[in-house]
Short mmCIF file of C-alpha atoms in Angstrom, two decimals:
data_model
loop_
_atom_site.label_atom_id
_atom_site.label_comp_id
_atom_site.label_asym_id
_atom_site.label_seq_id
_atom_site.Cartn_x
_atom_site.Cartn_y
_atom_site.Cartn_z
CA MET A 1 -132.83 -17.55 -31.22
CA PHE A 2 -130.26 -18.53 -33.80
CA LYS A 3 -129.84 -16.96 -37.19
CA LEU A 4 -130.99 -18.35 -40.51
CA LYS A 5 -128.10 -19.23 -42.77
CA LYS A 6 -127.73 -17.14 -45.89
CA PHE A 7 -128.43 -20.05 -48.19
CA ALA A 8 -131.52 -21.03 -46.18
CA SER A 9 -132.85 -17.52 -46.65
CA ILE A 10 -132.41 -17.88 -50.40
CA LEU A 11 -134.56 -20.98 -50.26
CA LEU A 12 -137.27 -19.09 -48.46
CA ILE A 13 -137.72 -16.49 -51.16
CA GLY A 14 -138.10 -19.17 -53.80
CA ALA A 15 -134.91 -18.59 -55.79
CA ILE A 16 -134.02 -22.23 -55.18
CA MET A 17 -136.28 -25.18 -54.40
CA LEU A 18 -136.92 -25.76 -50.73
CA SER A 19 -135.00 -29.03 -50.83
CA CYS A 20 -134.57 -29.07 -47.09
CA ILE A 21 -138.07 -30.56 -46.82
CA GLY A 22 -137.37 -34.20 -47.36
CA CYS A 23 -136.39 -37.52 -45.78
CA SER A 24 -133.09 -39.30 -45.91
CA LYS A 25 -132.70 -42.83 -47.22
CA GLN A 26 -131.66 -44.40 -43.97
CA ASN A 27 -130.43 -47.75 -42.74
CA VAL A 28 -132.53 -49.33 -40.00
CA ILE A 29 -130.80 -51.13 -37.14
CA ASN A 30 -133.55 -51.23 -34.51
CA ASP A 31 -136.45 -49.16 -35.70
CA LYS A 32 -139.24 -48.14 -33.39
CA GLU A 33 -142.80 -47.89 -34.69
CA GLN A 34 -145.13 -45.17 -33.50
CA SER A 35 -148.77 -45.05 -34.53
CA VAL A 36 -150.08 -41.60 -35.37
CA GLN A 37 -153.42 -40.34 -36.62
CA SER A 38 -153.33 -38.00 -39.57
CA GLU A 39 -154.95 -34.60 -39.29
CA GLY A 40 -157.59 -33.20 -41.58
CA GLU A 41 -161.05 -34.20 -42.73
CA LYS A 42 -160.14 -37.86 -43.17
CA LYS A 43 -158.67 -39.53 -40.09
CA THR A 44 -156.28 -42.30 -41.01
CA ASP A 45 -154.06 -44.31 -38.68
CA MET A 46 -150.55 -44.69 -40.08
CA VAL A 47 -147.35 -46.18 -38.76
CA VAL A 48 -144.28 -43.95 -38.71
CA HIS A 49 -140.86 -45.60 -38.42
CA VAL A 50 -138.45 -43.89 -36.06
CA LEU A 51 -134.99 -45.10 -36.99
CA SER A 52 -132.13 -45.70 -34.60
CA LYS A 53 -129.34 -45.36 -37.18
CA ILE A 54 -129.31 -42.52 -39.70
CA SER A 55 -127.24 -42.88 -42.86
CA ILE A 56 -127.33 -39.89 -45.21
CA GLU A 57 -125.35 -41.13 -48.18
CA ARG A 58 -125.59 -37.94 -50.23
CA LEU A 59 -123.89 -36.07 -47.36
CA GLY A 60 -121.46 -38.79 -46.35
CA VAL A 61 -122.55 -39.04 -42.70
CA GLU A 62 -123.90 -41.81 -40.48
CA PHE A 63 -124.81 -41.71 -36.80
CA ASP A 64 -127.03 -43.23 -34.12
CA LEU A 65 -130.15 -41.29 -33.17
CA PRO A 66 -130.17 -40.85 -29.36
CA GLN A 67 -132.94 -42.55 -27.39
CA SER A 68 -134.68 -39.36 -26.26
CA TRP A 69 -134.67 -38.09 -29.87
CA ARG A 70 -136.43 -41.26 -30.99
CA ASP A 71 -138.90 -41.07 -28.10
CA ASN A 72 -139.87 -37.51 -29.03
CA ALA A 73 -139.35 -37.66 -32.80
CA ILE A 74 -142.99 -37.23 -33.80
CA LYS A 75 -143.77 -34.43 -31.36
CA ASN A 76 -140.62 -32.35 -31.13
CA LEU A 77 -137.88 -33.34 -33.58
CA PHE A 78 -137.74 -31.29 -36.79
CA SER A 79 -135.01 -31.89 -39.34
CA THR A 80 -133.98 -30.07 -42.48
CA ASP A 81 -131.28 -30.62 -45.04
CA ILE A 82 -129.71 -28.82 -47.95
CA SER A 83 -129.21 -31.33 -50.73
CA PRO A 84 -125.89 -31.17 -52.62
CA LEU A 85 -127.83 -32.06 -55.77
CA ASN A 86 -129.54 -28.66 -55.63
CA GLN A 87 -126.48 -26.53 -54.84
CA ASN A 88 -124.41 -24.59 -57.36
CA LYS A 89 -120.92 -25.89 -58.14
CA ASP A 90 -119.31 -22.73 -56.74
CA ASP A 91 -121.16 -22.82 -53.39
CA ALA A 92 -119.01 -23.28 -50.30
CA ILE A 93 -121.64 -25.48 -48.68
CA PHE A 94 -122.01 -28.82 -50.40
CA GLY A 95 -124.77 -30.07 -48.10
CA ASP A 96 -126.25 -29.77 -44.65
CA ALA A 97 -128.33 -31.77 -42.15
CA THR A 98 -129.79 -29.91 -39.18
CA TYR A 99 -131.92 -31.11 -36.27
CA TYR A 100 -134.08 -28.87 -34.10
CA PHE A 101 -136.23 -29.14 -31.00
CA THR A 102 -139.61 -27.70 -32.01
CA PRO A 103 -142.57 -27.07 -29.67
CA GLU A 104 -145.34 -29.53 -30.49
CA ASP A 105 -147.96 -26.87 -31.32
CA ILE A 106 -145.58 -25.16 -33.80
CA ARG A 107 -144.71 -28.50 -35.40
CA LYS A 108 -148.41 -29.40 -35.80
CA GLU A 109 -149.17 -26.00 -37.31
CA PHE A 110 -146.41 -26.46 -39.87
CA ALA A 111 -147.49 -30.04 -40.69
CA SER A 112 -151.01 -28.90 -41.52
CA SER A 113 -149.95 -25.77 -43.39
CA LYS A 114 -150.69 -25.48 -47.10
CA LYS A 115 -147.94 -22.88 -47.55
CA GLN A 116 -144.99 -24.60 -45.95
CA GLU A 117 -142.35 -22.72 -47.91
CA GLU A 118 -143.76 -19.47 -46.49
CA ASP A 119 -144.07 -20.92 -42.96
CA TYR A 120 -140.61 -22.48 -42.95
CA LYS A 121 -139.04 -19.38 -41.44
CA LYS A 122 -141.61 -19.39 -38.61
CA ILE A 123 -140.88 -22.95 -37.53
CA ILE A 124 -137.12 -22.32 -37.59
CA GLU A 125 -137.43 -19.11 -35.57
CA ASN A 126 -139.52 -20.91 -32.94
CA SER A 127 -137.20 -23.92 -32.70
CA LYS A 128 -134.07 -24.65 -30.70
CA LEU A 129 -131.01 -25.86 -32.57
CA LEU A 130 -129.83 -29.28 -31.47
CA VAL A 131 -127.22 -30.27 -34.05
CA ALA A 132 -126.03 -29.13 -37.47
CA ILE A 133 -123.73 -31.23 -39.66
CA THR A 134 -122.33 -29.15 -42.52
CA LEU A 135 -120.38 -30.47 -45.48
CA PHE A 136 -118.19 -28.05 -47.45
CA ASP A 137 -116.42 -28.18 -50.75
CA LYS A 138 -112.84 -27.60 -49.53
CA VAL A 139 -111.73 -25.46 -52.46
CA ASN A 140 -114.84 -23.27 -52.41
CA LEU A 141 -114.70 -22.86 -48.63
CA GLU A 142 -111.04 -21.85 -48.73
CA ARG A 143 -111.85 -19.26 -51.40
CA GLU A 144 -114.63 -17.77 -49.24
CA LEU A 145 -112.43 -17.70 -46.12
CA ASN A 146 -109.64 -16.00 -48.07
CA ASN A 147 -112.19 -13.38 -49.17
CA GLY A 148 -112.98 -12.47 -45.57
CA LYS A 149 -115.81 -14.85 -44.73
CA LYS A 150 -115.88 -16.79 -41.45
CA LEU A 151 -117.15 -20.26 -40.66
CA GLU A 152 -119.84 -18.62 -38.53
CA ASP A 153 -121.26 -17.03 -41.69
CA PHE A 154 -122.16 -20.51 -42.96
CA ILE A 155 -122.79 -22.56 -39.83
CA ASN A 156 -125.44 -22.27 -37.12
CA GLY A 157 -124.35 -23.04 -33.58
CA GLU A 158 -122.29 -21.47 -30.82
CA ASN A 159 -119.92 -24.43 -30.75
CA ILE A 160 -118.27 -25.47 -34.03
CA GLU A 161 -116.05 -28.53 -34.34
CA LYS A 162 -114.25 -29.90 -37.38
CA LEU A 163 -115.05 -33.58 -37.91
CA GLY A 164 -112.47 -34.22 -40.61
CA GLU A 165 -111.93 -34.37 -44.35
CA LYS A 166 -112.81 -36.94 -46.99
CA GLY A 167 -111.67 -36.42 -50.57
CA GLU A 168 -112.78 -33.00 -51.78
CA TYR A 169 -114.92 -32.32 -48.71
CA VAL A 170 -114.58 -31.08 -45.14
CA PHE A 171 -117.13 -31.82 -42.40
CA TYR A 172 -118.19 -29.68 -39.43
CA PHE A 173 -120.38 -30.39 -36.39
CA SER A 174 -122.10 -27.57 -34.47
CA TYR A 175 -124.59 -27.01 -31.66
CA ASP A 176 -125.81 -24.35 -29.22
CA GLU A 177 -125.39 -24.36 -25.47
CA MET A 178 -128.42 -25.63 -23.56
CA ASN A 179 -130.96 -22.81 -23.28
CA GLY A 180 -134.65 -23.55 -22.72
CA GLU A 181 -135.69 -19.90 -22.62
CA GLY A 182 -139.15 -19.37 -24.08
CA LEU A 183 -140.25 -22.99 -23.69
CA LYS A 184 -143.02 -24.25 -21.41
CA ASP A 185 -141.87 -26.14 -18.31
CA GLU A 186 -142.75 -29.57 -19.73
CA GLU A 187 -141.06 -28.67 -23.01
CA LYS A 188 -137.90 -27.58 -21.20
CA ASP A 189 -137.58 -31.00 -19.60
CA VAL A 190 -137.80 -32.74 -22.96
CA PHE A 191 -135.46 -30.25 -24.63
CA ASN A 192 -132.88 -30.57 -21.85
CA GLU A 193 -132.95 -34.35 -22.13
CA MET A 194 -132.53 -34.25 -25.90
CA HIS A 195 -129.76 -31.66 -25.67
CA SER A 196 -127.90 -33.74 -23.06
CA GLU A 197 -127.56 -36.56 -25.62
CA ILE A 198 -125.84 -34.48 -28.32
CA GLU A 199 -122.46 -35.85 -27.23
CA ASP A 200 -123.82 -39.40 -27.58
CA LEU A 201 -124.78 -38.64 -31.18
CA GLU A 202 -121.39 -37.12 -31.98
CA ASN A 203 -119.56 -40.12 -30.53
CA THR A 204 -121.30 -42.41 -33.04
CA LEU A 205 -120.87 -40.11 -36.04
CA GLU A 206 -118.87 -41.41 -39.00
CA ILE A 207 -118.01 -39.54 -42.20
CA PHE A 208 -117.35 -40.81 -45.71
CA GLU A 209 -117.32 -39.46 -49.26
CA PRO A 210 -120.81 -38.51 -50.46
CA TYR A 211 -122.65 -40.87 -52.79
CA LYS A 212 -123.44 -39.56 -56.28
CA PHE A 213 -126.58 -40.45 -58.24
CA ASP A 214 -125.71 -42.28 -61.47
CA LEU A 215 -128.56 -43.71 -63.54
CA GLY A 216 -129.40 -43.07 -67.16
CA TYR A 217 -132.21 -45.52 -67.94
CA ILE A 218 -135.31 -46.71 -66.08
CA GLY A 219 -134.73 -50.38 -66.99
CA ASP A 220 -136.99 -53.16 -68.27
CA PHE A 221 -139.20 -53.28 -65.21
CA LYS A 222 -142.53 -55.11 -64.97
CA ALA A 223 -144.55 -54.01 -61.99
CA LYS A 224 -148.11 -53.36 -60.85
CA ASP A 225 -149.84 -50.31 -59.48
CA PHE A 226 -152.20 -50.25 -56.50
CA GLN A 227 -155.19 -50.92 -58.77
CA GLY A 228 -153.59 -54.13 -60.01
CA ASN A 229 -152.72 -52.73 -63.45
CA SER A 230 -149.49 -53.90 -65.08
CA ILE A 231 -146.95 -51.16 -65.71
CA ASP A 232 -143.63 -51.41 -67.57
CA LYS A 233 -141.35 -49.15 -69.59
CA THR A 234 -143.80 -49.16 -72.53
CA SER A 235 -146.00 -46.94 -70.34
CA PHE A 236 -143.53 -44.13 -71.07
CA GLU A 237 -144.03 -44.39 -74.84
CA ASN A 238 -147.36 -42.54 -74.76
CA TYR A 239 -145.86 -39.39 -73.23
CA LYS A 240 -143.20 -36.85 -74.15
CA LEU A 241 -142.10 -36.76 -70.53
CA THR A 242 -142.85 -38.86 -67.45
CA MET A 243 -142.18 -37.44 -64.01
CA VAL A 244 -141.41 -40.27 -61.58
CA ASN A 245 -141.79 -39.35 -57.92
CA VAL A 246 -140.17 -41.84 -55.54
CA TRP A 247 -141.64 -41.65 -52.04
CA GLY A 248 -141.98 -43.61 -48.81
CA THR A 249 -144.84 -44.22 -46.41
CA GLY A 250 -142.86 -42.84 -43.47
CA CYS A 251 -141.85 -39.62 -45.27
CA ASN A 252 -144.18 -36.79 -44.25
CA PRO A 253 -142.80 -34.28 -46.81
CA CYS A 254 -143.50 -36.86 -49.52
CA ILE A 255 -147.10 -37.19 -48.41
CA ARG A 256 -147.64 -33.44 -48.01
CA GLU A 257 -146.70 -32.71 -51.63
CA MET A 258 -148.94 -35.40 -53.16
CA PRO A 259 -152.12 -33.27 -53.47
CA GLU A 260 -150.18 -30.67 -55.46
CA LEU A 261 -148.67 -33.40 -57.63
CA GLU A 262 -152.24 -34.48 -58.39
CA GLU A 263 -153.08 -30.93 -59.49
CA LEU A 264 -149.97 -30.86 -61.65
CA TYR A 265 -150.83 -34.25 -63.14
CA LYS A 266 -154.23 -32.96 -64.28
CA GLU A 267 -152.82 -29.69 -65.62
CA MET A 268 -149.95 -31.19 -67.64
CA LYS A 269 -151.75 -34.09 -69.36
CA GLU A 270 -152.52 -32.08 -72.47
CA GLN A 271 -148.83 -31.27 -72.90
CA GLY A 272 -147.95 -34.94 -73.07
CA VAL A 273 -146.66 -35.16 -69.49
CA ASN A 274 -147.44 -38.00 -67.10
CA ILE A 275 -146.76 -38.38 -63.38
CA VAL A 276 -146.06 -41.73 -61.75
CA GLY A 277 -145.29 -42.49 -58.11
CA ILE A 278 -143.10 -45.33 -56.91
CA VAL A 279 -143.66 -46.37 -53.29
CA SER A 280 -140.12 -47.28 -52.28
CA ASP A 281 -141.02 -49.26 -49.16
CA ALA A 282 -144.10 -51.09 -50.49
CA THR A 283 -142.23 -54.34 -50.00
CA ASN A 284 -144.54 -56.03 -47.49
CA GLU A 285 -148.25 -56.26 -46.73
CA LYS A 286 -148.16 -53.74 -43.87
CA ASN A 287 -146.46 -51.03 -45.92
CA GLU A 288 -148.70 -51.69 -48.92
CA LYS A 289 -151.74 -51.24 -46.68
CA ASN A 290 -150.28 -48.01 -45.31
CA ALA A 291 -149.56 -46.76 -48.84
CA ARG A 292 -153.16 -47.44 -49.90
CA LYS A 293 -154.42 -45.35 -46.99
CA ILE A 294 -152.10 -42.49 -47.94
CA ILE A 295 -153.13 -42.61 -51.61
CA GLU A 296 -156.78 -42.56 -50.59
CA ARG A 297 -156.32 -39.76 -48.06
CA THR A 298 -154.35 -37.51 -50.43
CA GLY A 299 -156.79 -38.13 -53.28
CA VAL A 300 -154.19 -38.81 -55.96
CA THR A 301 -155.33 -40.55 -59.14
CA TYR A 302 -152.01 -40.85 -60.96
CA SER A 303 -150.48 -44.33 -60.91
CA ASN A 304 -148.45 -45.41 -57.92
CA ILE A 305 -146.23 -48.43 -58.44
CA ILE A 306 -145.29 -51.33 -56.20
CA PRO A 307 -141.62 -51.79 -57.22
CA ASP A 308 -140.37 -55.02 -58.77
CA GLU A 309 -136.81 -56.35 -58.53
CA VAL A 310 -135.62 -54.33 -61.54
CA LEU A 311 -136.74 -51.06 -59.92
CA LYS A 312 -135.34 -52.08 -56.54
CA LYS A 313 -131.91 -52.93 -57.93
CA GLY A 314 -131.86 -50.03 -60.40
CA LEU A 315 -133.61 -46.73 -59.71
CA LEU A 316 -134.38 -47.32 -56.03
CA ASN A 317 -130.83 -48.45 -55.36
CA GLN A 318 -129.62 -45.09 -56.68
CA VAL A 319 -132.09 -42.93 -54.74
CA ILE A 320 -130.48 -41.37 -51.68
CA GLY A 321 -133.35 -39.32 -50.24
CA PHE A 322 -137.13 -39.06 -50.31
CA PRO A 323 -138.87 -37.77 -52.20
CA THR A 324 -136.65 -38.02 -55.26
CA THR A 325 -138.13 -36.96 -58.59
CA VAL A 326 -136.62 -38.16 -61.87
CA PHE A 327 -137.76 -37.26 -65.39
CA PHE A 328 -137.79 -39.73 -68.30
CA ASP A 329 -138.44 -39.37 -72.02
CA SER A 330 -140.63 -41.72 -74.06
CA LYS A 331 -137.79 -44.26 -74.32
CA GLY A 332 -137.12 -44.39 -70.59
CA ASN A 333 -133.97 -42.26 -70.62
CA ILE A 334 -133.36 -39.70 -67.89
CA ILE A 335 -133.88 -36.08 -68.96
CA GLY A 336 -132.18 -33.41 -66.89
CA LYS A 337 -131.13 -33.51 -63.27
CA GLU A 338 -133.03 -35.35 -60.54
CA ILE A 339 -134.69 -33.34 -57.76
CA VAL A 340 -134.13 -34.48 -54.18
CA GLY A 341 -136.59 -33.18 -51.59
CA ALA A 342 -140.16 -31.93 -51.71
CA ALA A 343 -140.94 -28.90 -53.85
CA SER A 344 -143.86 -26.67 -54.78
CA LYS A 345 -146.09 -27.29 -57.77
CA GLU A 346 -144.65 -24.19 -59.41
CA TYR A 347 -141.11 -25.46 -59.06
CA TYR A 348 -141.98 -28.86 -60.55
CA LYS A 349 -143.88 -27.19 -63.37
CA LYS A 350 -140.86 -25.06 -64.25
CA ALA A 351 -138.64 -28.17 -64.17
CA ILE A 352 -141.05 -29.96 -66.52
CA GLU A 353 -141.14 -27.06 -68.98
CA GLU A 354 -137.32 -26.88 -69.06
CA ARG A 355 -137.07 -30.59 -69.84
CA LEU A 356 -139.72 -30.42 -72.52
CA GLU A 357 -137.59 -27.77 -74.21
CA ASN A 358 -134.59 -30.10 -74.10
CA ILE A 359 -136.60 -32.91 -75.69
CA LYS A 360 -137.54 -30.66 -78.61
#
C-alpha cells in the first residue's frame, strides 16, 4: 500500500483544514445520472451527476473521466485534493488531485462516518492509487530539491511523469503499477478495468495556469430562499459577520458537513454571526427538488438561497470548488480568505473568531 504524503499527514492531525474533502467545479460534456439512496434514518432518493469531463480551474488541469471510472464512480472511485488556497506560500506543492480505487464497503463506512477527518487515513490505506496530478510552485520545488529532497518525497506513485510547465508552476502525473493484491475477486476485475484506462485519461489531460479567486463584494443580489423569503444584501446588515457556504446537490462532502454547520449556526447567533447557504446548481426544477430533500434530510434551519443572476455572474462565477465558504461583513465586503473544501465545525469556528477580531 502506498505512503501518505507528508502534507496529507499534516492535514490528518488537524494542523491544517482537511481541504481534500471537497468537489471540483467541473464542466459537463455528457454527464451521466445515477440514482442513489441516502443512508441513515431518513431514506431519500437523490440524483448524483457523474461527469465525463473534469475541469479543476484552481489546479489548472482538465481531462476526460474514463468510462469505467464513471460506471463505478459511486461505488469505488474516491478522490481527494489539496487546495492551493489552503497551502502556505513557501510550500513546494501548490495543489494536488488524486483518484483512488476504494472497496465499496470501506467507501460506505467513510461516507457514514461522523469523524471523517479521523477516518481519512483508514480509507487511504485501504485504497489503491489510480492517478495523482500534482502541481508545484517551481521556485519552491527547486529549493526543496537543492536541499536534498526528491520528487518521490512529495508524489505518490511508482511511475512519475512531468506534464509540463505553465507560468510559475510545474505539473506532474503519477500512478502505480496494476496490483489487485488484497481485493476480492469481483473488486479486482473492476480495479483492473479502471487501471487499464489510466493512459486514456492522461491522453486527454490538458494543463493551464491556475485560476485565482478575486471577489471583494457580494453584489446587489435579490434572491429567494427555499421557504420563499426574499433575501438581498440588506440581510447582512443585522450581523457582524455572515458565513456564506456555497454548495451543490451532487457534492457529498458539502452535504456531510451541513449538520455541523447547523450546530455552528445555533452556537454563533449570540455573537452576531449568521450562516447562509447558496445552492450553486439550484437552477432548474429537478435540482431545486433535490436540494429541498437534502435540506430536509440534514435538518438545517439556516437560510439556503436559490441564486439570482447577480450571484451567478458574481460570487458563483468566482467559485472554483465546492464547498466554498466566504465571509462577509455587515456591508457585504469579504473578510479574510475564502475556504475551499469541507471542514470541521471547530475549524470554521476558529475562522469565524479570527475574522471577528479583524472587524473590531
